[in-house]
Coordinates of N, CA and C in Angstrom, one line a residue:
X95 N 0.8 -1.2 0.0 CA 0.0 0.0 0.0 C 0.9 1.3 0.0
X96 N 1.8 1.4 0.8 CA 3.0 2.5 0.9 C 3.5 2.7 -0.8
X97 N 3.5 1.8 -1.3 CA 4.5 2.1 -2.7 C 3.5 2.3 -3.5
X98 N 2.5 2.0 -3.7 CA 1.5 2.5 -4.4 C 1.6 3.8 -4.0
X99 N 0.7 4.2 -2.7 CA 0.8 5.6 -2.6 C 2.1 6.3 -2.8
X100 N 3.2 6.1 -2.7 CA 4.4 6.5 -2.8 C 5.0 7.1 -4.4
X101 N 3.9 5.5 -5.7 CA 4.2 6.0 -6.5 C 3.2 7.0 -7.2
X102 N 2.1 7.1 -6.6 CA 0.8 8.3 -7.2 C 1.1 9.7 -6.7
X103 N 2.4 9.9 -5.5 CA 2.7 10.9 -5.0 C 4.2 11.1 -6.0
X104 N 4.5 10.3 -6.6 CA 5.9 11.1 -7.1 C 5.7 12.0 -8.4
X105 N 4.9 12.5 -8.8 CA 4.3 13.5 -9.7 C 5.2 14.7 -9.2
X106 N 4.2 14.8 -7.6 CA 4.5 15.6 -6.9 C 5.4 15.9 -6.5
X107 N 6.4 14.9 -5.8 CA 7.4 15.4 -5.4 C 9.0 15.3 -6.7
X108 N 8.4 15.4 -7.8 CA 9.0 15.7 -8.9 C 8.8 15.8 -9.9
X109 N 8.1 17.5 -9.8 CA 7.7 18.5 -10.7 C 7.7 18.2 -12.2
X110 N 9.2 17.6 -12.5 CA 9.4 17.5 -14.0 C 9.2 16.3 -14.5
X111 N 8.7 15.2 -13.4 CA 7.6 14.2 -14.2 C 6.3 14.9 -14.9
X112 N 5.7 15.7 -14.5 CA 4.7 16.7 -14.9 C 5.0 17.7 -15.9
X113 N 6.0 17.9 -15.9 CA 6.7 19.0 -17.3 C 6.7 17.9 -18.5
X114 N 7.2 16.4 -18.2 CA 7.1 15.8 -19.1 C 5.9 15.2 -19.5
X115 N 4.9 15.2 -18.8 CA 3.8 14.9 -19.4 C 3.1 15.8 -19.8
X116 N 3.3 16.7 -19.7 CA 2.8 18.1 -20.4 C 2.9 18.5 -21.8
X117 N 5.1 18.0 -21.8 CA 5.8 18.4 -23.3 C 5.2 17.1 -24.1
X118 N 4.5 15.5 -23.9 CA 4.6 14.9 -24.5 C 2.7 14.6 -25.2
X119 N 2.0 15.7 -23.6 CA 0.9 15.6 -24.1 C 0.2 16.7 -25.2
X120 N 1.4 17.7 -25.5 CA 1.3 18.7 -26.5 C 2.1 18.0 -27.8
X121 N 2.8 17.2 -27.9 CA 3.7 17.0 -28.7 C 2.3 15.9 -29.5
X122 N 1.0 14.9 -28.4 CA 0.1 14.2 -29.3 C -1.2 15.0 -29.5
X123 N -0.9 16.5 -28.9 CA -2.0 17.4 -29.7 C -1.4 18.1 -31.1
X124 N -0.4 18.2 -31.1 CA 0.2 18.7 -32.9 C 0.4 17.6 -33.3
X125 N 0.9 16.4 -33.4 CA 0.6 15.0 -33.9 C -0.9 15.0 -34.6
X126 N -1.8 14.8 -33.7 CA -3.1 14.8 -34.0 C -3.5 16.0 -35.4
X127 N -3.2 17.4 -35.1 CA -3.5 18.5 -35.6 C -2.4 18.5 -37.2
X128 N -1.8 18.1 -37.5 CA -0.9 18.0 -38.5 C -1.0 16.1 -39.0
X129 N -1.2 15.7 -38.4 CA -1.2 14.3 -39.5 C -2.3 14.3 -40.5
X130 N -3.9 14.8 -40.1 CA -4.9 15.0 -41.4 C -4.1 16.4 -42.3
X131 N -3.1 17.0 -42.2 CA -2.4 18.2 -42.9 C -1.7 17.1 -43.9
X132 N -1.1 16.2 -43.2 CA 0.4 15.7 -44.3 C -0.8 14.5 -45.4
X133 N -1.5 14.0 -45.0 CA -2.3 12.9 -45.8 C -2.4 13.7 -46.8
X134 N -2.9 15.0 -46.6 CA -3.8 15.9 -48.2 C -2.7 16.4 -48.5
X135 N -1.5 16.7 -48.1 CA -0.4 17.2 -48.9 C 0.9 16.0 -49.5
X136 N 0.3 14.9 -49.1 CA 0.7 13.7 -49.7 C 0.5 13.4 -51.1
X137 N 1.4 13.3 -51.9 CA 1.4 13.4 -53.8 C 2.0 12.1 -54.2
X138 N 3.2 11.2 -53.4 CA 3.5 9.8 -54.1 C 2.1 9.3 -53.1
X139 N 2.4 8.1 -53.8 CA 1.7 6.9 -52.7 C 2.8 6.5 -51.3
X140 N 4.2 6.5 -51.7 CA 4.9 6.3 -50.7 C 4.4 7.2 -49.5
X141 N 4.1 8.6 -49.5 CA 3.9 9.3 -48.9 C 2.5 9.1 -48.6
X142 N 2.0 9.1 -49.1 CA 0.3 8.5 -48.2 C 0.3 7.4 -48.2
X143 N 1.6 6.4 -47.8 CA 1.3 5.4 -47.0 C 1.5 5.9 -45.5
X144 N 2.7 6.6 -45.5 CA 3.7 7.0 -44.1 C 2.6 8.0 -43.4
X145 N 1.7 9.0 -44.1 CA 0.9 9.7 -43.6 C 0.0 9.0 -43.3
X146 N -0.5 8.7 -43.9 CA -1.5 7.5 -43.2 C -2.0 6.8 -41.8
X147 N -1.4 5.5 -42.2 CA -1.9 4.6 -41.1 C -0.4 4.2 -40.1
X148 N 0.6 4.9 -40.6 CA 1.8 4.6 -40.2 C 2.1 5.8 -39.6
X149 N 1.4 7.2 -39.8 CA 2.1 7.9 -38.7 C 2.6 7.9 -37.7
X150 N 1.3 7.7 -36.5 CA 1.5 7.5 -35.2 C 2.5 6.4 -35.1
X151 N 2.4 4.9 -35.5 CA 3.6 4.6 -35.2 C 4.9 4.7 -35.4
X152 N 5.0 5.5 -36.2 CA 6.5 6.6 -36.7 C 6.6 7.3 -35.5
X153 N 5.4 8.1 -35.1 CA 6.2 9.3 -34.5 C 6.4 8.8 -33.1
X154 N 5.4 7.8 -32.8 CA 5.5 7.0 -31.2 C 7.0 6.2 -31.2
X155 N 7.7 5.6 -32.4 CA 8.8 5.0 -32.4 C 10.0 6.0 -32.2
X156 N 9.7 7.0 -32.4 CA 10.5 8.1 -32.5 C 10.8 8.9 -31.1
X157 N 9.6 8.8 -30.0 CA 9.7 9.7 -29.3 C 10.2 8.1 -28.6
X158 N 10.1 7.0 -28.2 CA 10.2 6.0 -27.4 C 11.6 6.1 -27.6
X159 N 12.3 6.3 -29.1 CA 14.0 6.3 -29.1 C 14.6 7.5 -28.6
X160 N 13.8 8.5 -28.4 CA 14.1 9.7 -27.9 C 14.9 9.1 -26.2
X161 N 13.3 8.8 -26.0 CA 13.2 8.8 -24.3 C 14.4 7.6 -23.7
X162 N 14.5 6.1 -24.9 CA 15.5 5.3 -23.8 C 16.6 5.8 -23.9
X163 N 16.9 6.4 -25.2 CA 18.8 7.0 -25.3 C 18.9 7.8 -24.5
X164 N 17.9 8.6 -24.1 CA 17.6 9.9 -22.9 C 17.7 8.6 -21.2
X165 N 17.2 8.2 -21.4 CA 17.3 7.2 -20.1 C 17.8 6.4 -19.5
X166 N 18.8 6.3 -20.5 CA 19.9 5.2 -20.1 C 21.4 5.7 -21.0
X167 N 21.4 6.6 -21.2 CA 22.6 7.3 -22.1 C 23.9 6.6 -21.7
X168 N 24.5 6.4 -20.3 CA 26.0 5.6 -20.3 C 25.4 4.2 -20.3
X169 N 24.3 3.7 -20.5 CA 24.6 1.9 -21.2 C 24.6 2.0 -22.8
X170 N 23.9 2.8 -23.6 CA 24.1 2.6 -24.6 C 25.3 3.2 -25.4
X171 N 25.7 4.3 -24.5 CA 27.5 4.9 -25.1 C 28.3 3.9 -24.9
X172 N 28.3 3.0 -23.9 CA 29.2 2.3 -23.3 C 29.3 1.1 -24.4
X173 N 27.9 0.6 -25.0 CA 27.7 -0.6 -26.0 C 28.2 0.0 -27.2
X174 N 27.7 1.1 -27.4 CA 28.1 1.6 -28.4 C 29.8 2.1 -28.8
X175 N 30.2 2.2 -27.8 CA 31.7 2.7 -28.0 C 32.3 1.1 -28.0
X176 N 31.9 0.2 -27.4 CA 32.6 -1.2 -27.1 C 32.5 -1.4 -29.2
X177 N 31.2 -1.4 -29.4 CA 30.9 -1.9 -31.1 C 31.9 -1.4 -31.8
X178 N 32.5 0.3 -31.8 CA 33.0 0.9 -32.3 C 34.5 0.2 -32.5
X179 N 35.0 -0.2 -31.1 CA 36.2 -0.7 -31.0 C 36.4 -1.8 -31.7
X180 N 35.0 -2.8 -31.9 CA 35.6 -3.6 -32.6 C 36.2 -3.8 -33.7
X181 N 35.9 -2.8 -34.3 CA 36.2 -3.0 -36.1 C 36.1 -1.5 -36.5
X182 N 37.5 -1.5 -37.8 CA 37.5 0.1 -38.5 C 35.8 -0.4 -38.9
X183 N 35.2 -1.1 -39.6 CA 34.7 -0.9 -40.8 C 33.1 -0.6 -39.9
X184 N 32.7 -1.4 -38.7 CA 31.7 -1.0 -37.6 C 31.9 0.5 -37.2
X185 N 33.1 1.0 -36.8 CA 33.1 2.5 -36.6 C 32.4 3.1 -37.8
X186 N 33.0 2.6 -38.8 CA 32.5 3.5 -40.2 C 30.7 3.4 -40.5
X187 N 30.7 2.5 -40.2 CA 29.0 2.2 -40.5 C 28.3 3.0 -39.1
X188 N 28.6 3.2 -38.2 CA 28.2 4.0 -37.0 C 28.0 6.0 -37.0
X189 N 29.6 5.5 -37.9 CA 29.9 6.7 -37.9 C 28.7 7.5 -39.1
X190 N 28.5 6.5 -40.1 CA 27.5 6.8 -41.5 C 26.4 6.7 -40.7
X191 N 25.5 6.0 -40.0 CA 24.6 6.2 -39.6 C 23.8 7.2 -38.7
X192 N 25.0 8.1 -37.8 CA 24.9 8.7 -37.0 C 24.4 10.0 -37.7
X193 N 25.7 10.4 -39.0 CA 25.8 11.7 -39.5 C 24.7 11.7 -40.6
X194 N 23.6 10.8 -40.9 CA 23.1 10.9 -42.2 C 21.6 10.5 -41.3
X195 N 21.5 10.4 -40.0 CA 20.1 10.5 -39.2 C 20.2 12.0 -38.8
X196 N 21.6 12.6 -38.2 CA 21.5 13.6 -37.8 C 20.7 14.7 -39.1
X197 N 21.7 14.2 -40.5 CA 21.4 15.6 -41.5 C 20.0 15.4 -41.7
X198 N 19.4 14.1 -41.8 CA 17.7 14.0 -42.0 C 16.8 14.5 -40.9
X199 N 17.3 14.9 -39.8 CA 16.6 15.9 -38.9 C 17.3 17.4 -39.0
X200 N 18.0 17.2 -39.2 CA 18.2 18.7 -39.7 C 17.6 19.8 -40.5
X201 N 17.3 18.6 -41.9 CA 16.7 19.0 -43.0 C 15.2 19.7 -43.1
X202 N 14.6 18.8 -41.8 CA 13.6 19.1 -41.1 C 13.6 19.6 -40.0
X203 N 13.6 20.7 -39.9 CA 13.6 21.5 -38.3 C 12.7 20.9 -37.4
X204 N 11.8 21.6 -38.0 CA 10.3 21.2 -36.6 C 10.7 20.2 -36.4
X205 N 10.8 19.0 -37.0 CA 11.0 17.5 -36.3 C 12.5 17.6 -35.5
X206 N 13.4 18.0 -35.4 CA 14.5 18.0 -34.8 C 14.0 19.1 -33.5
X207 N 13.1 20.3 -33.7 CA 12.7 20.9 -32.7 C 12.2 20.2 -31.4
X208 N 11.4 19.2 -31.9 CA 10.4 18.4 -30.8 C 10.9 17.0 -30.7
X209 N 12.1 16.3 -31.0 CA 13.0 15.6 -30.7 C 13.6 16.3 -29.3
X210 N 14.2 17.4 -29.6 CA 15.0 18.2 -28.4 C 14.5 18.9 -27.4
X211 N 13.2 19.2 -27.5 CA 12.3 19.3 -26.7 C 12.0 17.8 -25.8
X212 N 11.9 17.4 -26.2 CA 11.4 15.7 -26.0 C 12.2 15.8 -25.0
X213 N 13.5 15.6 -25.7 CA 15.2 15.1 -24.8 C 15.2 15.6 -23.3
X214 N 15.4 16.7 -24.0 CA 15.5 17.9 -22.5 C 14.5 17.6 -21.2
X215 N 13.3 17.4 -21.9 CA 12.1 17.1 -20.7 C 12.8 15.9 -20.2
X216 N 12.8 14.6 -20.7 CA 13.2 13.5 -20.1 C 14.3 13.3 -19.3
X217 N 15.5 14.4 -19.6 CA 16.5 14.8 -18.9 C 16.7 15.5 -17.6
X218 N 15.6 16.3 -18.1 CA 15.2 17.4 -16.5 C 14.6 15.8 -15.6
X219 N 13.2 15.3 -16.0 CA 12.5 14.4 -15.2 C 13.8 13.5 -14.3
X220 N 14.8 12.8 -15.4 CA 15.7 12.3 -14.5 C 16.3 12.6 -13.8
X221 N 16.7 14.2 -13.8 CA 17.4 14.7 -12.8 C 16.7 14.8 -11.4
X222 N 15.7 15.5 -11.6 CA 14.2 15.4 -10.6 C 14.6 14.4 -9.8
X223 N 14.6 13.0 -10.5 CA 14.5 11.5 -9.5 C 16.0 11.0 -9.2
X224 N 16.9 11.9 -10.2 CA 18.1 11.4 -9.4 C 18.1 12.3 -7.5
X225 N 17.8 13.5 -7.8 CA 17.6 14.2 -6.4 C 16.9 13.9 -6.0
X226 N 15.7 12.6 -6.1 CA 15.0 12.4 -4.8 C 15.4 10.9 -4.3
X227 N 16.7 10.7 -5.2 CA 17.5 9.6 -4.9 C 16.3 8.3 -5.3
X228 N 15.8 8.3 -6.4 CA 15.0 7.3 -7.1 C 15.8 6.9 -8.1
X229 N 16.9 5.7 -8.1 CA 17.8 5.6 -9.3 C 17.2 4.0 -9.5
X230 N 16.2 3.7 -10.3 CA 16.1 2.2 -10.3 C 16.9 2.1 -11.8
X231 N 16.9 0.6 -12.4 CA 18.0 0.3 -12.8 C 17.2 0.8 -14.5
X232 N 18.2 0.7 -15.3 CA 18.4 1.8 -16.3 C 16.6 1.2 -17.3
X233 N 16.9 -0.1 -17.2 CA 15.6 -0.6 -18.5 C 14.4 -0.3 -17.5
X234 N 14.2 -0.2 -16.2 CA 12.9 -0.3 -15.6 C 12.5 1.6 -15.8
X235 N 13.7 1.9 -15.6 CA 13.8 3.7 -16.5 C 13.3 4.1 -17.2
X236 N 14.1 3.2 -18.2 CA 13.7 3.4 -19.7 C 12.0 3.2 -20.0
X237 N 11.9 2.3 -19.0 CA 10.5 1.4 -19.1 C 9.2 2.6 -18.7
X238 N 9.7 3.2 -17.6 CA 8.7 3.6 -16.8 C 8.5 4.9 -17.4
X239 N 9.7 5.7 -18.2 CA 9.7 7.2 -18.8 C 8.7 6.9 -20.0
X240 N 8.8 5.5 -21.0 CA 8.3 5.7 -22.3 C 7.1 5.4 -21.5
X241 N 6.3 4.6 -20.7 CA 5.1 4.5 -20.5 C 4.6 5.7 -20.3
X242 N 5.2 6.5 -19.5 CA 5.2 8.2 -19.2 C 4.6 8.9 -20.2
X243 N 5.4 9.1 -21.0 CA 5.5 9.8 -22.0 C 4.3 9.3 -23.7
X244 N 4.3 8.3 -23.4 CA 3.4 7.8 -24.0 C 1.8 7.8 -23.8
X245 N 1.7 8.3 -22.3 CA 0.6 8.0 -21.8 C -0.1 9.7 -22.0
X246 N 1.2 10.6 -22.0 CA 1.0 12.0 -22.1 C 0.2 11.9 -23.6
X247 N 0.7 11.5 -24.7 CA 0.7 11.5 -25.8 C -0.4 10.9 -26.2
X248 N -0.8 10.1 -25.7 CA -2.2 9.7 -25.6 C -3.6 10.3 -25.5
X249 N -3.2 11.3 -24.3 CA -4.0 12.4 -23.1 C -3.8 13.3 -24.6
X250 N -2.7 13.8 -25.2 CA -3.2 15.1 -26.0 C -3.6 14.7 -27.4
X251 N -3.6 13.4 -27.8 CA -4.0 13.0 -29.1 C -5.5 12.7 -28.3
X252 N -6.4 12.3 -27.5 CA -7.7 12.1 -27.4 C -8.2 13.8 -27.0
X253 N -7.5 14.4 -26.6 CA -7.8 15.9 -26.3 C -8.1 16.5 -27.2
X254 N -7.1 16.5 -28.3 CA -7.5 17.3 -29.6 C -8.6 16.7 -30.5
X255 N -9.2 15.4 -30.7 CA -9.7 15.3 -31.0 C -11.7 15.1 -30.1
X256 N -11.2 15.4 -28.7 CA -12.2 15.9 -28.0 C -13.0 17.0 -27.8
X257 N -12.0 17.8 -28.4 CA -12.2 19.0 -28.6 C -12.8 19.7 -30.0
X258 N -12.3 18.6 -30.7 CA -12.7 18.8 -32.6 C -11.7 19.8 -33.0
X259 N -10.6 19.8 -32.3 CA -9.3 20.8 -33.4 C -9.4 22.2 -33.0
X260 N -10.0 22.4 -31.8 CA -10.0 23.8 -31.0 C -8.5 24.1 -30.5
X261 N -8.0 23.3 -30.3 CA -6.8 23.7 -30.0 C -5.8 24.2 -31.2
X262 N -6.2 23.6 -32.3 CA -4.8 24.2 -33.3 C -5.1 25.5 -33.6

């Protein structure tokens, strides 16, 4: 009963769990407000497929890789630097992958905008629970931020369309 209550109280006693459900529940009210935008400005069929029925799980796959790299950053640097070591030609394919995801969010601001927004909130929220000395282990982290953040995303994707698009 204590940890129950203990965990319906940690909102509270850290604020930027609440910042992050805030940045993720605005992030599924422009989701909402912009995916019927990209469908009608869709001209291949490749492109009204991705607009489509594949959005949301684009953009939900997107903020979920946001949130664990954000939530466990030294296990995946740590795997990631070990990979690197093994082999020139693994560095090189790391290295191509890195610089050619970065330029494709570049190319597109807004989406690199709310990527970094994303980041930041998840980063504050951890800091929050590292000062309340809540350090559980990095995947139950990972686990408990995307449910978070997911759940935000949920709240503003049923909001905007509860509203009928009053918000955009």
């Amino acid at each position: 009963m204590n940890a129950l209550l203990a965990l319906l109280v940690l909102p509270l006693r850290a604020p930027m769990l609440l910042v992050l459900l805030v940045v993720s529940g605005y992030l599924g009210l422009h989701w909402a407000d912009v995916a019927p935008q990209l469908l009608e400005q869709a001209s291949t069929p490749l492109q009204q497929q991705l607009a489509g029925p594949w959005f949301w799980p684009l953009q939900s796959l997107q903020a979920l890789a946001v949130v664990v790299f954000c939530a466990m950053p030294d296990v995946l640097l740590r795997e990631l630097s070990e990979l690197m070591a093994a082999s020139k030609a693994l560095t090189l394919v790391v290295t191509l992958l890195i610089v050619i995801t970065g330029g494709l969010y570049l190319l597109h601001l807004a989406v690199l905008s709310e990527v970094l927004v994303l980041a930041s909130a998840v980063l504050l929220a951890r800091l929050d629970l590292i000062r309340l000395r809540i350090m559980p282990a990095p995947w139950l982290a990972s686990l408990g931020l995307c449910a978070w953040v997911l759940l935000g995303i949920g709240v503003g994707h049923q909001l905007q369309h509860q509203l009928g698009g009053y918000l955009a």
